[in-house]
Short mmCIF file of C-alpha atoms and ligand atoms in Angstrom, two decimals:
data_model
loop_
_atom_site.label_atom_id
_atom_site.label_comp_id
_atom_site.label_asym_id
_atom_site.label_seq_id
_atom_site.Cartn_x
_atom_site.Cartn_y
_atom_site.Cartn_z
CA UNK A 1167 0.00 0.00 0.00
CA UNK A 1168 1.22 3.12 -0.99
CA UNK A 1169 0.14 7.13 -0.26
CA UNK A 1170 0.92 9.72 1.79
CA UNK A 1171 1.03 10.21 5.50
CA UNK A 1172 -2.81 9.35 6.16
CA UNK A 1173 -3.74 8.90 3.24
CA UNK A 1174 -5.96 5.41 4.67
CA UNK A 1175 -3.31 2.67 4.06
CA UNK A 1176 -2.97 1.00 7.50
CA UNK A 1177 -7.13 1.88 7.28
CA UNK A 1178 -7.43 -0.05 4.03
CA UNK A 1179 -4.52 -2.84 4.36
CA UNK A 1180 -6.18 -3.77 7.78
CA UNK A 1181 -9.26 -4.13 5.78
CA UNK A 1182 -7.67 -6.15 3.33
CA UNK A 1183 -5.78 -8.51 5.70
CA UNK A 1184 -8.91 -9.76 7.08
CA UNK A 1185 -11.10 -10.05 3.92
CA UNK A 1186 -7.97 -12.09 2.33
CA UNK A 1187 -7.25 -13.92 5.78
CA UNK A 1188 -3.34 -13.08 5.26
CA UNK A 1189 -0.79 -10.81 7.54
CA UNK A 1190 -0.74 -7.27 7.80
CA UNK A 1191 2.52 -5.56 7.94
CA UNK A 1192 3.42 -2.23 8.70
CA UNK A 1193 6.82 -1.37 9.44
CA UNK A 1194 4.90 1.73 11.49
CA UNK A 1195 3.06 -0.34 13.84
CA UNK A 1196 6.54 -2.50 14.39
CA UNK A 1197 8.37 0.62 15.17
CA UNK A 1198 5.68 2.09 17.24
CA UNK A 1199 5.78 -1.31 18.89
CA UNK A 1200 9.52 -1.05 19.48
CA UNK A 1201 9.28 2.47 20.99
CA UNK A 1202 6.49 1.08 23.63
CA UNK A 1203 8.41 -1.96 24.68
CA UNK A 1204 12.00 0.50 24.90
CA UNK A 1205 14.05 -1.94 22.50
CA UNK A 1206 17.30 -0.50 21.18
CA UNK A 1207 15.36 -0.47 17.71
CA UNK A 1208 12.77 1.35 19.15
CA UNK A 1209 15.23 4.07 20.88
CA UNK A 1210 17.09 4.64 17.30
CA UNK A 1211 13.89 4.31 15.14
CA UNK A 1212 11.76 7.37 17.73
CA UNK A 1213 14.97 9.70 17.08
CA UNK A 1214 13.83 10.09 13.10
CA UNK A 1215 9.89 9.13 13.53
CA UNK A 1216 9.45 12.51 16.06
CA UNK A 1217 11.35 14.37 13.85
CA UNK A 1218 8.84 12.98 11.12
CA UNK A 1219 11.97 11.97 9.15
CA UNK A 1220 12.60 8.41 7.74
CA UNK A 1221 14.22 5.55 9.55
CA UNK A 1222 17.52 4.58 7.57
CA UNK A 1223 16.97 1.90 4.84
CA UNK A 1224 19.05 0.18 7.05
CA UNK A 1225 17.03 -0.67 10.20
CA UNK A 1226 14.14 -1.49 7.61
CA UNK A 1227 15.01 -3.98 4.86
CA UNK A 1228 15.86 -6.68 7.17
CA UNK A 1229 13.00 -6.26 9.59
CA UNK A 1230 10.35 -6.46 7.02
CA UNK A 1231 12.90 -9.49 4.80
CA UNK A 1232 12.49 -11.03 7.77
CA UNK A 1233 9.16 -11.08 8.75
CA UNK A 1234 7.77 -12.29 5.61
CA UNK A 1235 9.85 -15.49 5.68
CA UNK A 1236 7.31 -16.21 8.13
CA UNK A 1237 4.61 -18.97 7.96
CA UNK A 1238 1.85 -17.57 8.07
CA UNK A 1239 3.14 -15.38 5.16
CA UNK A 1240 3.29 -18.00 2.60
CA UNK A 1241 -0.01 -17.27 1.10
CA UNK A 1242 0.56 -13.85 0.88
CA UNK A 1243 0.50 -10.85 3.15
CA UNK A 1244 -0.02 -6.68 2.78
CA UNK A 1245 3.03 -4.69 2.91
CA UNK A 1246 1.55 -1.14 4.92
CA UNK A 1247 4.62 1.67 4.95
CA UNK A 1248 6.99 -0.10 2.85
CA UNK A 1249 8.74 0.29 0.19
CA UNK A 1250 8.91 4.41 1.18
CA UNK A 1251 12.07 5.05 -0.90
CA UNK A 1252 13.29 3.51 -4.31
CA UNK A 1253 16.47 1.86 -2.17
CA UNK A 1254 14.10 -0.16 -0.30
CA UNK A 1255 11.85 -0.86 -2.69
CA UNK A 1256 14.92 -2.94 -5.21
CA UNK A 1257 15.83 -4.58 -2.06
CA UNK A 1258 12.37 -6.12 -1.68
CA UNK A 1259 12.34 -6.93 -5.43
CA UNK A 1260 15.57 -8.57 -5.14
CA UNK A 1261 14.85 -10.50 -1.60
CA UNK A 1262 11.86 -11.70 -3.12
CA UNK A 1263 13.40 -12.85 -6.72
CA UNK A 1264 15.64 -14.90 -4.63
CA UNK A 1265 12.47 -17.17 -3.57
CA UNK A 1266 11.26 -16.79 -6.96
CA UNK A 1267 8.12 -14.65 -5.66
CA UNK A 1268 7.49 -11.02 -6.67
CA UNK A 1269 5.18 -7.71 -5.63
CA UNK A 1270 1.19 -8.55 -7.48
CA UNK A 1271 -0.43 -4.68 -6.53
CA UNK A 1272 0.99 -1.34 -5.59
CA UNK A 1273 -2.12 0.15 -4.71
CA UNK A 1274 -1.57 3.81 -4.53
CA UNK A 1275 -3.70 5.43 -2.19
CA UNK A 1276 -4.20 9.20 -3.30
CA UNK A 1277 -5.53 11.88 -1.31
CA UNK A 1278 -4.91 15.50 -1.45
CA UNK A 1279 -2.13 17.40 1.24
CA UNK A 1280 -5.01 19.35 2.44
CA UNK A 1281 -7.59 16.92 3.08
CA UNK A 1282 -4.46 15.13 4.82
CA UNK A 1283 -3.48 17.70 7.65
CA UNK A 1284 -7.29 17.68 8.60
CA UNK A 1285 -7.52 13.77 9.24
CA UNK A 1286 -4.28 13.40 11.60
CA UNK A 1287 -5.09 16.32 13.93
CA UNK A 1288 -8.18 13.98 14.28
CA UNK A 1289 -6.89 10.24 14.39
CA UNK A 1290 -6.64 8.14 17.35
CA UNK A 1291 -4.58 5.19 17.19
CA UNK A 1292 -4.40 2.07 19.46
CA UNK A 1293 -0.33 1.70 20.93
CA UNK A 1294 -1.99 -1.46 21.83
CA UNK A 1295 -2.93 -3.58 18.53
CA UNK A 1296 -2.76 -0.52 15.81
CA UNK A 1297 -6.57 -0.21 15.50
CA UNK A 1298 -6.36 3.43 14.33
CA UNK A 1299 -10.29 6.04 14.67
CA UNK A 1300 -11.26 9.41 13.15
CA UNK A 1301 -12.82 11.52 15.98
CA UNK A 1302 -15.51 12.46 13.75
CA UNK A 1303 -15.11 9.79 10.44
CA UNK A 1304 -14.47 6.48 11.76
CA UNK A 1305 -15.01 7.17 16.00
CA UNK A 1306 -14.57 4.39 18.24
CA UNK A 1307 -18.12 3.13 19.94
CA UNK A 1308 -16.86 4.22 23.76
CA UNK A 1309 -14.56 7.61 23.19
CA UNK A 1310 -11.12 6.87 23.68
CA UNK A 1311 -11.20 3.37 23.82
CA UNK A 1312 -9.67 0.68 21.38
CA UNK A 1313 -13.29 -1.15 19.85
CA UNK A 1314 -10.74 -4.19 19.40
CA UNK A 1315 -8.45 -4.62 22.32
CA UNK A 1316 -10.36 -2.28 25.21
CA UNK A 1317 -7.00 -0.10 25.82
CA UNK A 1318 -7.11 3.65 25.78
CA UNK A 1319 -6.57 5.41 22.12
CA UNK A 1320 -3.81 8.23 21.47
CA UNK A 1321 -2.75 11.07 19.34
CA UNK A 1322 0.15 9.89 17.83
CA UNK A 1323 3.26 12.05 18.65
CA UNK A 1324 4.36 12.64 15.05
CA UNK A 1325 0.59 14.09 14.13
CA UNK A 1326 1.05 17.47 15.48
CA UNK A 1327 0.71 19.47 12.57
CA UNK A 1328 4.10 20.76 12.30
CA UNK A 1329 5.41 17.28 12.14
CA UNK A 1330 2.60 16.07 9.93
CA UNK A 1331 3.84 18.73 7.31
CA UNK A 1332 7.55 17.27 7.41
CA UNK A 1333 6.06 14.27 6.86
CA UNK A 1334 4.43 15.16 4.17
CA UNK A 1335 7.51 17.31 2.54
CA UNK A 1336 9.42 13.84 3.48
CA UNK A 1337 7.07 12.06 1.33
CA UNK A 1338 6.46 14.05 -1.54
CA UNK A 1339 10.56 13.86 -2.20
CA UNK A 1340 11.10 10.64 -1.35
CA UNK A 1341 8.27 8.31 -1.46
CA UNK A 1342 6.63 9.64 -4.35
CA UNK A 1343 9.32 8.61 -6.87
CA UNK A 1344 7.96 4.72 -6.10
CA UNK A 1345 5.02 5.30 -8.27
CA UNK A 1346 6.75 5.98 -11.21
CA UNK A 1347 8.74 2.92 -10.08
CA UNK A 1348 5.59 0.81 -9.81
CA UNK A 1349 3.88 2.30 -13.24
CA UNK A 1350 7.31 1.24 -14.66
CA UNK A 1351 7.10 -2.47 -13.43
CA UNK A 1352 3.10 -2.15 -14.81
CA UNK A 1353 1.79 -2.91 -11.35
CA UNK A 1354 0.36 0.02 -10.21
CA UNK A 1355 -3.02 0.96 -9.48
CA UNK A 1356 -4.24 4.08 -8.05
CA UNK A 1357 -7.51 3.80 -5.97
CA UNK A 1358 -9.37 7.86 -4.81
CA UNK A 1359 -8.90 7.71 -1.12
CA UNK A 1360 -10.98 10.64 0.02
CA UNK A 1361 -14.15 8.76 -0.71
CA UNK A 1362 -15.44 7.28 2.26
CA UNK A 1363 -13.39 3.76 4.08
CA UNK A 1364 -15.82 1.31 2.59
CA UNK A 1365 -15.82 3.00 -0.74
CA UNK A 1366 -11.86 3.26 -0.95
CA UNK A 1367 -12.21 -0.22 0.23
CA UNK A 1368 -14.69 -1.62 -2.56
CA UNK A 1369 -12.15 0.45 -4.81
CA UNK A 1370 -9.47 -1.52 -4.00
CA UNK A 1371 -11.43 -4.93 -4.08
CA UNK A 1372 -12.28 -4.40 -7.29
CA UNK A 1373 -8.33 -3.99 -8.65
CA UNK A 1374 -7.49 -7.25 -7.05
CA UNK A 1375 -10.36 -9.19 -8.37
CA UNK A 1376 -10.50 -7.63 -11.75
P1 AP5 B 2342 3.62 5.08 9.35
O1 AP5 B 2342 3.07 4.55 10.59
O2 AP5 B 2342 3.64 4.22 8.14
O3 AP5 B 2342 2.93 6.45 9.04
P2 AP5 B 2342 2.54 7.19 7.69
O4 AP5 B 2342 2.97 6.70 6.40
O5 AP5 B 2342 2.92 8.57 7.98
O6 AP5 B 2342 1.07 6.89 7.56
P3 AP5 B 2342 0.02 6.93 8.65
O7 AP5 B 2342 0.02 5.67 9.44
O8 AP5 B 2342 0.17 8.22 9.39
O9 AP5 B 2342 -1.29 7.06 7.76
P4 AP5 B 2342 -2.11 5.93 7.01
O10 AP5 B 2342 -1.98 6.15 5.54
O11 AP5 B 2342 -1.84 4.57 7.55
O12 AP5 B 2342 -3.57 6.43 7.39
P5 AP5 B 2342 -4.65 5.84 8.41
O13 AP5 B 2342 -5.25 4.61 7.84
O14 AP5 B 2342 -4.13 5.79 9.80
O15 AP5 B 2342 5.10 5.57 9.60
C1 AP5 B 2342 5.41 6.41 10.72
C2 AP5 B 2342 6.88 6.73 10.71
O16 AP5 B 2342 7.65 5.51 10.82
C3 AP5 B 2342 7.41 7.39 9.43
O17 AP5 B 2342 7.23 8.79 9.45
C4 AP5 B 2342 8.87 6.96 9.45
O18 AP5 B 2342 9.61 7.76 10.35
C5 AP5 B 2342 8.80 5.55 10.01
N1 AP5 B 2342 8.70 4.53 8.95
C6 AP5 B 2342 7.68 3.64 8.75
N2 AP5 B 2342 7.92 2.86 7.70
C7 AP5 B 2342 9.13 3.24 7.20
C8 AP5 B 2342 9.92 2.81 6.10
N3 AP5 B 2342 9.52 1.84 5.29
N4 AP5 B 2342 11.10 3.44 5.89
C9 AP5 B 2342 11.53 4.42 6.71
N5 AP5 B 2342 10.83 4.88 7.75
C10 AP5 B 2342 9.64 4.29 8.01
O19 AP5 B 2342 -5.74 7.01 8.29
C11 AP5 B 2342 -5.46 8.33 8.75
C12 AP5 B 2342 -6.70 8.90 9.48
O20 AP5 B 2342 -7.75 9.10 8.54
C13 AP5 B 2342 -7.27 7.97 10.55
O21 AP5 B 2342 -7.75 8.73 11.60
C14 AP5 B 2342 -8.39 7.24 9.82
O22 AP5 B 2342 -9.38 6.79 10.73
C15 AP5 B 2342 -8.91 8.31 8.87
N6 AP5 B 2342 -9.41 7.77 7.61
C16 AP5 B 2342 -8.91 6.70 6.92
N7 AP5 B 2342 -9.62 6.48 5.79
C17 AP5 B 2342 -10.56 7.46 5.74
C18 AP5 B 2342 -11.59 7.80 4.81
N8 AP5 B 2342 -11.78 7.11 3.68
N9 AP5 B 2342 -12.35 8.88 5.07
C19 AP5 B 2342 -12.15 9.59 6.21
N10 AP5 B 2342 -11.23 9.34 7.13
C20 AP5 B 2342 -10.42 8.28 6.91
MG1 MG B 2343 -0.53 3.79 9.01
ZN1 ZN B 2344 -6.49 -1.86 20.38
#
C-alpha cells in the first residue's frame, strides 16, 4: 500500500488482511511497537519518527525481509509503509526474486495534502494492537477506547501538525518517486482515497479481483 502520510493505508490494508485472511505488515506499527516496549530499535527508530523523518533503509530492509519469511506469510500478506524510498523498494524486489516470488499490486492510495493535515489532527490510534479512529469519520463506539483490544486510544506524537507537514515534505521527495517505479514495473493501481473507508475499500477490491 502506498500514499501519503494518512492517506488510509494501514485503514485499508487492515481491511484487506482480514477479507484475504493473510498478515498485515506495517513497518509503522513495528516501530511504534519497538518504541512502547523500549528496545534499542525502538530508541534509534523514535529519534527520526518525532522528527517525522525516515528511519535509515538500514534498520528497515531486514525487519520487514524477515518477517515475511514467516509462515503464516506464505499465502501472501499486505506490505503497509513499505517500500517508502526507491532503495528499499529494489531490495524487496531482489529479496523476493531470490524465492522466486514477486510484488502482485501497488495500490496507490491518493488523497490531497489538504484533506491530509485535517484527518491526523483527528486520528486516534491504538499503541496497543494498531486499531487506528477518526474523531468524527471512523469514532470508536466508547470515546477513547480501542473497539478491538479495550486499551485507551492516542494522538500519535508525530501528528502534530508541524510534524505532519515534514512528513508530508518527506514524502512528496522521497516516497513519491515509487510510483513511477511501480507504473514502470506495470503494477500500479491508483484507488481515490478521500471517498469514504468502505468505498476506498470496494475500490481496491475491485483492482485485485478484476
Ligand atoms: P507510518 O506509521 O507508516 O505512518 P505514515 O505513512 O505517515 O502513515 P500513517 O500511518 O500516518 O497514515 P495511514 O496512511 O496509515 O492512514 P490511516 O489509515 O491511519 O510511519 C510512521 C513513521 O515511521 C514514518 O514517518 C517513518 O519515520 C517511520 N517509517 C515507517 N515505515 C518506514 C519505512 N519503510 N522506511 C523508513 N521509515 C519508516 O488514516 C489516517 C486517518 O484518517 C485515521 O484517523 C483514519 O481513521 C482516517 N481515515 C482513513 N480512511 C478514511 C476515509 N476514507 N475517510 C475519512 N477518514 C479516513
Ligand atoms: Mg498507518
Ligand atoms: Zn487496540
Amino acid at each position: 500500500m502506498l500514499g501519503a502520510p494518512g492517506a488510509g493505508k494501514g485503514t485499508q490494508a487492515k481491511k484487506l488482511a482480514d477479507k484475504y485472511n493473510i498478515p498485515h505488515i506495517s513497518t509503522g506499527d513495528i516501530f511504534r511497537a519497538n518504541i512502547k516496549n523500549g528496545t534499542e530499535l525502538g530508541k534509534k527508530a523514535q529519534v527520526y519518527m518525532d522528527q517525522g523523518l525516515l528511519v535509515p533503509d538500514e534498520l528497515v530492509v531486514d525487519l520487514v525481509v524477515d518477517r515475511f519469511k514467516d509462515a503464516d506469510c506464505k499465502d501472501g500478506y499486505v506490505l503497509d509503509g513499505f517500500p517508502r524510498t526507491i532503495p528499499q523498494a529494489e531490495a524487496l524486489d531482489e529479496a523476493l526474486s531470490k524465492s522466486g516470488e514477486r510484488i502482485e499490486y501497488a495500490i496507490d492510495v491518493n488523497v490531497a495534502d489538504e484533506v491530509i493535515i485535517d484527518r491526523m489532527s483527528g486520528r486516534r490510534a491504538c499503541l496497543n494492537c494498531g486499531a487506528t479512529y477518526h474523531v468524527v469519520n471512523i469514532p470508536p463506539k466508547k470515546e477513547g477506547i480501542c473497539d478491538t483490544c479495550g486499551k485507551s486510544l492516542v494522538l500519535r506524537e508525530d501528528d502534530k501538525p508541524e510534524t505532519v507537514k515534514k512528513r508530508l515534505a518527506v514524502y512528496h521527495e522521497q516516497t513519491q518517486p515509487l510510483i513511477d517505479y511501480y507504473i514502470n514495473k506495470g503494477i500500479l493501481k491508483s484507488v481515490d482515497g478521500t471517498k469514504t473507508m468502505d468505498e476506498t475499500f470496494h475500490e481496491i477490491v475491485q483492482v485485485i479481483e478484476m
